Short mmCIF file of C-alpha atoms and ligand atoms in Angstrom, two decimals:
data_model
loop_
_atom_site.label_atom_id
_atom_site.label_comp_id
_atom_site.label_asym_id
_atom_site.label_seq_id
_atom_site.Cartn_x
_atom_site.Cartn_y
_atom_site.Cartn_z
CA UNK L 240 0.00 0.00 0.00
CA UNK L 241 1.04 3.21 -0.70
CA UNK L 242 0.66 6.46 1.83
CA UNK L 243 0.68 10.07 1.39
CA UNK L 244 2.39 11.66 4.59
CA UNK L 245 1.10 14.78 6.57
CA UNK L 246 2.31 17.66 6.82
CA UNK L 247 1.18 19.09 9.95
CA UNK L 248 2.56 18.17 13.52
CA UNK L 249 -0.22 16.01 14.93
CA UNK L 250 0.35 16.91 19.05
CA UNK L 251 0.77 20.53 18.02
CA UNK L 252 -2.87 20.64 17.06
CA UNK L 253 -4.27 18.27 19.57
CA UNK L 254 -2.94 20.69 22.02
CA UNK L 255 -4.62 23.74 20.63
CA UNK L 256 -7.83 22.26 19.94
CA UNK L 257 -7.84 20.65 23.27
CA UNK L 258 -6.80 24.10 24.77
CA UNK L 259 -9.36 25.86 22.54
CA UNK L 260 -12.52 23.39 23.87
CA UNK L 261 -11.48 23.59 27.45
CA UNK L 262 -11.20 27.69 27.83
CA UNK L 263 -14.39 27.97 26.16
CA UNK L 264 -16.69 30.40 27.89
CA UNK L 265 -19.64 28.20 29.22
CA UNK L 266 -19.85 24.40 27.96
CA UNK L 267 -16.28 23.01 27.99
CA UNK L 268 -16.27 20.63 24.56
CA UNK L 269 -13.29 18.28 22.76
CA UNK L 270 -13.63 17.21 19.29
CA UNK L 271 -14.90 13.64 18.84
CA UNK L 272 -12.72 12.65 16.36
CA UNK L 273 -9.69 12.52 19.36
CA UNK L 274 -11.86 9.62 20.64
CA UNK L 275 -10.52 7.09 18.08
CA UNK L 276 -6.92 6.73 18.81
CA UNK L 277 -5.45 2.94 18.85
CA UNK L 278 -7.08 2.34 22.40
CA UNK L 279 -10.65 4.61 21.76
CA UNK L 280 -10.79 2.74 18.53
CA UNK L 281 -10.36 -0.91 19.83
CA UNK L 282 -12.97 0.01 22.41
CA UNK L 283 -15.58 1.21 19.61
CA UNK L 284 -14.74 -2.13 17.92
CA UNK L 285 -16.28 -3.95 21.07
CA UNK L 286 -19.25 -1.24 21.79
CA UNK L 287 -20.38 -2.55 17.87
CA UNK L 288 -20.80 -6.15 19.06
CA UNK L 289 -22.93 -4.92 22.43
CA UNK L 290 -26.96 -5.73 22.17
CA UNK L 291 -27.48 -2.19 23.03
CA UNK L 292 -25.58 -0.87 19.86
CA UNK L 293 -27.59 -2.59 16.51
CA UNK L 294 -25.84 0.35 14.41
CA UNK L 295 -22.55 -0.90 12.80
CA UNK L 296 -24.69 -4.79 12.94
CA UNK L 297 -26.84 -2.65 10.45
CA UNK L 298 -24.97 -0.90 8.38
CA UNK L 299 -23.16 -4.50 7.46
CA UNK L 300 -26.48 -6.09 6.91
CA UNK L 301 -27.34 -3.69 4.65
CA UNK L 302 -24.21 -3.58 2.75
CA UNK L 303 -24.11 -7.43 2.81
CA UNK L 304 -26.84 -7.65 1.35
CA UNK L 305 -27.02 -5.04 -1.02
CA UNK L 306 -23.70 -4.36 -2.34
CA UNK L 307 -24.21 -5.65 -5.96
CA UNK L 308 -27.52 -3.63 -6.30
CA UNK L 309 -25.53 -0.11 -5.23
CA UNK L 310 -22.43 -0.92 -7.09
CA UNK L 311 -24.90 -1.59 -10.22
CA UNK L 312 -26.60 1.49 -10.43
CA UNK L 313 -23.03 3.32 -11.13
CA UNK L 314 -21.22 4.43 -13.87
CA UNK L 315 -18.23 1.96 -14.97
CA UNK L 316 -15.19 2.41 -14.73
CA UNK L 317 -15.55 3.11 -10.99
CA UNK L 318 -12.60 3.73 -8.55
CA UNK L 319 -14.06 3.59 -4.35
CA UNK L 320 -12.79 6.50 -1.73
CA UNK L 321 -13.59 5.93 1.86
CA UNK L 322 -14.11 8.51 4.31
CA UNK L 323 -12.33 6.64 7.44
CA UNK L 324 -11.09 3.88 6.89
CA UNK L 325 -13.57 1.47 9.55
CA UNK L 326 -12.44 -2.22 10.02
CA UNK L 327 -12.56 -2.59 6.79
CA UNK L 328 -15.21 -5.63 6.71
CA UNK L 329 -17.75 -3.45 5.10
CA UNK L 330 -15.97 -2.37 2.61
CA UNK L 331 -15.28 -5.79 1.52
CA UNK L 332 -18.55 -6.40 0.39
CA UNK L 333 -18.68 -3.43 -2.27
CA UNK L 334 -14.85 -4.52 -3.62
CA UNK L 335 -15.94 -7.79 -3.82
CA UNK L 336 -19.50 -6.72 -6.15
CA UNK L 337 -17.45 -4.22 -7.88
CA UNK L 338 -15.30 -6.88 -8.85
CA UNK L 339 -17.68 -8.69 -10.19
CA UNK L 340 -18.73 -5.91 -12.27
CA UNK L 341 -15.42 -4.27 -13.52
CA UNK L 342 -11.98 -6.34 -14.18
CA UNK L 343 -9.84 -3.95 -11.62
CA UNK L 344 -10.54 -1.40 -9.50
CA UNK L 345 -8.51 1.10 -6.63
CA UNK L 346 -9.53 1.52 -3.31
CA UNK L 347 -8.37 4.78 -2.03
CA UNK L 348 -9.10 4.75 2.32
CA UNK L 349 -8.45 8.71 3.16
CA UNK L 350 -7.63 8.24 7.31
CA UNK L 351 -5.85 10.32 9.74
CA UNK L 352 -4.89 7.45 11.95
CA UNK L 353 -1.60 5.50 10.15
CA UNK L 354 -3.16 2.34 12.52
CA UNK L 355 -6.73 2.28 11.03
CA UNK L 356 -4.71 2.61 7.44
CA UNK L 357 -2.52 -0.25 8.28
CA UNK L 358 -5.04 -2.09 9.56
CA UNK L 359 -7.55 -1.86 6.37
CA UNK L 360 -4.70 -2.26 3.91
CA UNK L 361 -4.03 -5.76 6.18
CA UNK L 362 -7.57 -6.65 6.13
CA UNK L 363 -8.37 -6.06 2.20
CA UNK L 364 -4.67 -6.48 0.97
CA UNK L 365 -5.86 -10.29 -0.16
CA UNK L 366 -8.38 -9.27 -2.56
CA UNK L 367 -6.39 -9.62 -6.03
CA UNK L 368 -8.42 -7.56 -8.44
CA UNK L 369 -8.12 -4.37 -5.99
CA UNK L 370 -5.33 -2.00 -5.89
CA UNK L 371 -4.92 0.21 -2.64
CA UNK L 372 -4.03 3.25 -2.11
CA UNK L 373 -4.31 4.92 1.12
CA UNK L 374 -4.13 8.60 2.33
CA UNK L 375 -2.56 9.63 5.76
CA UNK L 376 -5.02 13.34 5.11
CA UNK L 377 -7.93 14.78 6.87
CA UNK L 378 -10.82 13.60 4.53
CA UNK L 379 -11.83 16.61 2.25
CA UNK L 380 -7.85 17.27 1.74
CA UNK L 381 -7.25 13.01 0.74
CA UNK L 382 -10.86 13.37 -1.46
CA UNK L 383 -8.84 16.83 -3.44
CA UNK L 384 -6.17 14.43 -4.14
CA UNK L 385 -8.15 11.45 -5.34
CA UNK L 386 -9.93 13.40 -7.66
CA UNK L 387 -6.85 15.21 -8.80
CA UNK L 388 -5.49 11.86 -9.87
CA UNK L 389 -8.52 9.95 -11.55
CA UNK L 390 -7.87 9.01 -15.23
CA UNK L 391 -10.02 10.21 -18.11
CA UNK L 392 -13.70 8.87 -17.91
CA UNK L 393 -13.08 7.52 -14.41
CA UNK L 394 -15.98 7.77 -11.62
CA UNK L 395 -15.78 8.38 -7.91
CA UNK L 396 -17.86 6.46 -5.55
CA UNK L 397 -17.43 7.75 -2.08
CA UNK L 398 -18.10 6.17 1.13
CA UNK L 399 -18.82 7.78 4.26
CA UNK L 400 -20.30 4.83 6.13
CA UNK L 401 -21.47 3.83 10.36
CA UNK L 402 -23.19 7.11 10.38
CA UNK L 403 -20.40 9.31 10.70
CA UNK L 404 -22.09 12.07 9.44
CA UNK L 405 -23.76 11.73 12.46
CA UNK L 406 -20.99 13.32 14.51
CA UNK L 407 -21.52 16.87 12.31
CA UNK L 408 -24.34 18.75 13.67
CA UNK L 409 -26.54 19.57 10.71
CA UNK L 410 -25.20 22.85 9.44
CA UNK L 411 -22.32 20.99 9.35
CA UNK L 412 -23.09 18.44 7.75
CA UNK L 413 -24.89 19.87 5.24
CA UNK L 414 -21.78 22.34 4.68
CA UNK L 415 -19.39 19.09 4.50
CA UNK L 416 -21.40 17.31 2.03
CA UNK L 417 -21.49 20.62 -0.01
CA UNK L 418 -18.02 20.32 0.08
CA UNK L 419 -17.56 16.58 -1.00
CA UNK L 420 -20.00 17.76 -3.84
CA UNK L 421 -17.64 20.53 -4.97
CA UNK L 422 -14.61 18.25 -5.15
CA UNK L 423 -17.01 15.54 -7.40
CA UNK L 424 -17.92 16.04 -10.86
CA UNK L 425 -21.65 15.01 -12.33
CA UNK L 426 -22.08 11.32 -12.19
CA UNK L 427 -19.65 10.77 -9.39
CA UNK L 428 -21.51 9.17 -5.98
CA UNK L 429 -21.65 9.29 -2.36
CA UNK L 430 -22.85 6.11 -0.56
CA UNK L 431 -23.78 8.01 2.61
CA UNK L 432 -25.17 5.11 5.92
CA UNK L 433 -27.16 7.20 8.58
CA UNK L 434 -28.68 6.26 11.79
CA UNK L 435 -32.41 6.71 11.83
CA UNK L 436 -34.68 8.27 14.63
CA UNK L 437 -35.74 5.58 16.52
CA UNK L 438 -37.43 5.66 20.36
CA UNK L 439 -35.72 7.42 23.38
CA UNK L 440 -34.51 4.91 25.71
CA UNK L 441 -33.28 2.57 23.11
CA UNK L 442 -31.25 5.68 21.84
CA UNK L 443 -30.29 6.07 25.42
CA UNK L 444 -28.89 2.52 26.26
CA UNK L 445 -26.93 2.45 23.07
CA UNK L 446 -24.66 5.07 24.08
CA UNK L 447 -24.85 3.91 27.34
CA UNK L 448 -24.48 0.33 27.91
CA UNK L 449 -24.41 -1.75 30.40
CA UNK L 450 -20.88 -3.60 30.13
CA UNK L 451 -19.54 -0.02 30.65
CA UNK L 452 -17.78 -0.04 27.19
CA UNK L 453 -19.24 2.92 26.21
CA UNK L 454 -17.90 5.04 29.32
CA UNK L 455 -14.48 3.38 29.24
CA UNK L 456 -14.63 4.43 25.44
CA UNK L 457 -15.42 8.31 26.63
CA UNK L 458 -13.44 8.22 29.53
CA UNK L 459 -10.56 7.38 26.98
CA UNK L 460 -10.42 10.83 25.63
CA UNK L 461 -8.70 11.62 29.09
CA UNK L 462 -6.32 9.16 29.23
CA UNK L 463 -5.71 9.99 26.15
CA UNK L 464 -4.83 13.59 26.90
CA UNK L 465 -2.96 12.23 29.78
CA UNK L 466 -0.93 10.41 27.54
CA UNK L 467 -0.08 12.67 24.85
CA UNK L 468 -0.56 15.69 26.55
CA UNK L 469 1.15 15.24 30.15
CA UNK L 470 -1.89 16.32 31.95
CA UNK L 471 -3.54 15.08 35.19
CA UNK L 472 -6.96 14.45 34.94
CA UNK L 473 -8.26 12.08 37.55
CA UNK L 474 -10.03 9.48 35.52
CA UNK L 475 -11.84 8.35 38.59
CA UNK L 476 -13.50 12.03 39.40
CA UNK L 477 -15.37 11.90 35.85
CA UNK L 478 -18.23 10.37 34.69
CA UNK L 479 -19.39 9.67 31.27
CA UNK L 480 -23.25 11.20 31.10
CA UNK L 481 -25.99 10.53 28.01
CA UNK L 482 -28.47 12.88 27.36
CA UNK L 483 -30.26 13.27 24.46
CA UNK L 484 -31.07 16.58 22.98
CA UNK L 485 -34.75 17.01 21.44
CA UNK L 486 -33.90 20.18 19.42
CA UNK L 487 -30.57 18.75 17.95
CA UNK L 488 -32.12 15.88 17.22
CA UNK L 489 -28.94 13.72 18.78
CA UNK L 490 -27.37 11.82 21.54
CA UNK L 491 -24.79 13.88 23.80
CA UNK L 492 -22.02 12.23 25.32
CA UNK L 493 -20.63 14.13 27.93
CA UNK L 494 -17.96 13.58 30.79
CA UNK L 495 -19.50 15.23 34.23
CA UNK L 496 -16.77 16.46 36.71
CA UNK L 497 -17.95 14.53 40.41
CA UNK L 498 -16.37 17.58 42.60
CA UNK L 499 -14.88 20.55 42.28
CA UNK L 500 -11.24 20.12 40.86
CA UNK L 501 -8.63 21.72 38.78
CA UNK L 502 -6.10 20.17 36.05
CA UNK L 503 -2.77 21.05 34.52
CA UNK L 504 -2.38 19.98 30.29
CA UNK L 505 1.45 20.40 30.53
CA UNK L 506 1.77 20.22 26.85
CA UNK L 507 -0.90 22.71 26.24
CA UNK L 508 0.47 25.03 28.84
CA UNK L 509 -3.16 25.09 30.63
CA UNK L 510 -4.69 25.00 33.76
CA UNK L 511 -8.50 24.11 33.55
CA UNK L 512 -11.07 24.34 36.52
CA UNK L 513 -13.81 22.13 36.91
CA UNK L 514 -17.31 22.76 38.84
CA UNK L 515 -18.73 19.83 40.32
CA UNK L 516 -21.27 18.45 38.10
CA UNK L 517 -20.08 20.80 34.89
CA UNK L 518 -19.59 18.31 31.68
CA UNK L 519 -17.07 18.19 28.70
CA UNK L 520 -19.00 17.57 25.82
CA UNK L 521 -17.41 14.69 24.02
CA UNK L 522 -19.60 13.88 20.99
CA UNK L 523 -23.28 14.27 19.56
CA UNK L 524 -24.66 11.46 17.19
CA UNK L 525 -27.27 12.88 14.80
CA UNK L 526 -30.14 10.76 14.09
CA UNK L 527 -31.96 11.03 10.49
CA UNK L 528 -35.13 10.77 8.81
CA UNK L 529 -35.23 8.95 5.76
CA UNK L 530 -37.29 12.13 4.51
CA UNK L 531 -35.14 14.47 5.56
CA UNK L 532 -32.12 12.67 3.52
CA UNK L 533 -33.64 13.30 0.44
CA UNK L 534 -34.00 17.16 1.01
CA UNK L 535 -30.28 16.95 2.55
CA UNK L 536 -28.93 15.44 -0.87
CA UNK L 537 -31.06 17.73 -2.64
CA UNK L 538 -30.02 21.10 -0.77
CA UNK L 539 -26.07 19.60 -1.40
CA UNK L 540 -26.00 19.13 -4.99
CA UNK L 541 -26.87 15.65 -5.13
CA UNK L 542 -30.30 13.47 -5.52
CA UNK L 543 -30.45 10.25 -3.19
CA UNK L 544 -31.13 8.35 -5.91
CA UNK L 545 -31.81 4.75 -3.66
CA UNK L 546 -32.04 4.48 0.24
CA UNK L 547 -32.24 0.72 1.73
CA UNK L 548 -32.78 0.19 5.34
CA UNK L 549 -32.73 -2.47 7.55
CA UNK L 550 -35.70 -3.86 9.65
CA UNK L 551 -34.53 -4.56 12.80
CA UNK L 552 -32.59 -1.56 13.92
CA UNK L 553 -33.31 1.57 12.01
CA UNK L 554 -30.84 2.63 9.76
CA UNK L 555 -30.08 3.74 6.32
CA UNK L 556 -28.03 3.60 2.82
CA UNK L 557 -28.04 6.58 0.96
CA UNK L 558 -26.76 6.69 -2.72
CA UNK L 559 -26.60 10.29 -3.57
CA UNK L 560 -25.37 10.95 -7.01
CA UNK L 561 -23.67 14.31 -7.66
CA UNK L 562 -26.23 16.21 -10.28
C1 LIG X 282 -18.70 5.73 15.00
C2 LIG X 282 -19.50 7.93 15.09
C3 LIG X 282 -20.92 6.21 14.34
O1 LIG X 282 -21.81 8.10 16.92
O2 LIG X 282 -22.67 6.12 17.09
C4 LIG X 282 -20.43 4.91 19.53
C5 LIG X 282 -19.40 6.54 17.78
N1 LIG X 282 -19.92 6.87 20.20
N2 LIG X 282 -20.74 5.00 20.82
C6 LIG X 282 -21.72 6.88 16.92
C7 LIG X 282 -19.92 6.10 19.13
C8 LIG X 282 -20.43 6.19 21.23
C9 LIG X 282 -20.35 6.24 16.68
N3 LIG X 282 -19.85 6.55 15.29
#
C-alpha cells in the first residue's frame, strides 16, 4: 500500500484544539474525532458487538446484502474513496461486487490514523483484483487528491459509512457534504449510511451500555490527553453522562466532573477548573429521517437516488449521485 504523509505536527494541534474546547466560555467541549486513537478505537470495535448498539450490525447487513444492487446502479469504470477507513469488513462487500462488475478497480481509504490505514490495507490487501491506495489526510484534503489523480472517464464512488455524518451537527453536515459535492464532478456518488430516529430509551442505552464499554470508550479521551498531553486528569472524578437533545435531534455524550477540581495539560500550557457536576462535551450522534435525507442530498447538490434500510434496527443507505 502506498501512503501520502502529513504535513502538519499532529500533538501541536491536539494541544490547541484541546486548549481551545477547554477555555471555552460556558460548555467546555473536545472534538470527537480525538476519541478514536489505537485504544478509543479498539474500544468502539467492542461497543459494535454490544446488544445495546444494533448500528454498525446494520450498516453491514445492509451492505451485505445489497452491495451488488448499489455498485450496479453506477457508472463503470468506478474507482471507491472511503471517508475513514472502519475495520474494513464493510468495505469488503462493495470490492468484492465491484469486482464482479469491472476487471480492476482502486480503493483509495483517506484516514488520519496511520493504525486504522494499516489495519484496512491488512484486512483487504488479499483481494487480487483491488489496488490500494491509502491517504494519511484529513478527509476533504485526501478526497482533493483522489480526484486530482482519476484518469479520463473515471468515476468516484465515495463512502462515508457507520453514520459518521452523524458526529456533524446539521449545518455541518450539510456544509461538508457541499463540500464533498464541490470536489465531485456530475455522475460521481456518495454512498452516505445514517442512523435513523428511533425511540428514546433505546437511543439512550446504546450510548450507554451496560458492560460499561461505552464510558471506558469516553473516559478514553482523558487518558488519552494524559498520555499525549502530560496532563492530570483524575479518571476516577469523571463520569461519562448521556443525554439526548430534542432540538438537535442527537445523543450527547458528555464527561461530568464529580467535585470541584482543577487540572494542569502540561503540553498545552493550561490550567483548567472544573465545577462539580459541569460536563465536557465529548460527541453528539445525529439521528436522520429517511425524509429528511432526500431534502439533505437535494439542498447539497446531489439526488439520493436509492435508500435501503434495515428492519430490525433503524438505519439507512443513501446513494446520492452528484447532479
Ligand atoms: C462511529 C460515530 C458512528 O456516533 O454512534 C459509539 C461513535 N460513540 N458510541 C456513533 C460512538 C459512542 C459512533 N460513530
Amino acid at each position: 500500500m502506498l501512503t501520502h504523509a502529513i504535513t502538519a505536527d499532529p500533538v501541536y494541534e491536539f494541544a490547541a484544539e484541546v486548549r481551545a474546547g477547554l477555555t471555552r466560555r460556558g460548555q467546555k467541549e473536545l472534538p470527537s474525532k480525538y476519541l478514536y486513537d489505537d485504544v478509543g478505537s479498539a474500544l468502539f470495535e467492542v461497543i459494535s458487538l454490544l446488544p445495546e448498539y444494533g448500528l454498525t450490525r446494520a450498516d453491514e447487513r445492509l451492505l451485505r446484502r445489497h452491495a451488488y444492487h448499489i455498485v450496479r446502479e453506477l457508472p463503470k469504470p468506478l474507482i471507491v474513496a472511503e471517508l475513514g477507513s472502519g475495520s474494513g469488513k464493510k468495505t469488503r462487500w462493495i470490492l468484492e461486487a465491484l469486482s464482479q462488475q469491472q476487471h480492476t478497480a482502486s480503493y483509495c481509504p483517506i484516514e488520519i490514523s496511520p493504525t486504522a490505514l494499516a489495519m484496512c490495507a491488512k484486512e483487504l490487501g488479499d483481494m487480487e483484483s483491488i489496488s490500494i491506495v491509502g491517504f494519511e489526510r484529513e478527509y476533504l484534503d485526501g478526497l482533493l487528491e483522489v480526484a486530482a489523480r482519476r484518469e479520463e472517464g473515471e468515476h468516484i464512488l465515495v463512502l462515508f459509512l457507520g453514520s459518521t455524518i452523524g458526529n456533524f451537527d446539521r449545518p455541518a453536515g450539510t456544509r461538508f457534504l457541499r463540500e464533498v459535492r464541490r470536489i465531485l464532478s456530475a455522475g460521481d456518488a456518495l454512498l452516505l449510511a445514517t442512523d435513523l430516529t428511533k425511540p428514546v430509551p433505546q437511543l439512550l442505552a446504546a450510548y450507554d451500555d451496560s458492560l460499561g464499554v461505552t464510558a471506558a470508550f469516553n473516559l478514553n479521551l482523558l487518558a488519552r490527553i494524559n498520555r499525549e498531553l502530560d496532563a492530570n486528569f483524575a479518571l476516577d472524578q469523571f463520569e461519562h453522562r448521556v443525554r439526548f437533545n430534542p432540538e438537535a435531534r442527537s445523543v450527547e455524550m458528555h464527561l461530568r466532573s464529580m467535585r470541584k477540581q482543577g487540572v494542569n495539560i502540561e503540553s498545552a500550557g493550561l490550567a483548567v477548573s472544573f465545577e462539580e457536576g459541569e460536563t465536557i462535551w465529548t460527541e453528539s450522534s445525529h439521528k436522520y429521517s429517511q425524509h429528511e435525507i432526500l431534502q439533505l442530498a437535494m439542498a447539497t447538490g446531489f439526488r439520493c437516488q436509492s435508500q435501503w434500510t434495515d428492519e430490525e434496527w433503524p438505519f439507512a443507505e443513501n446513494l446520492l449521485v452528484a447532479q
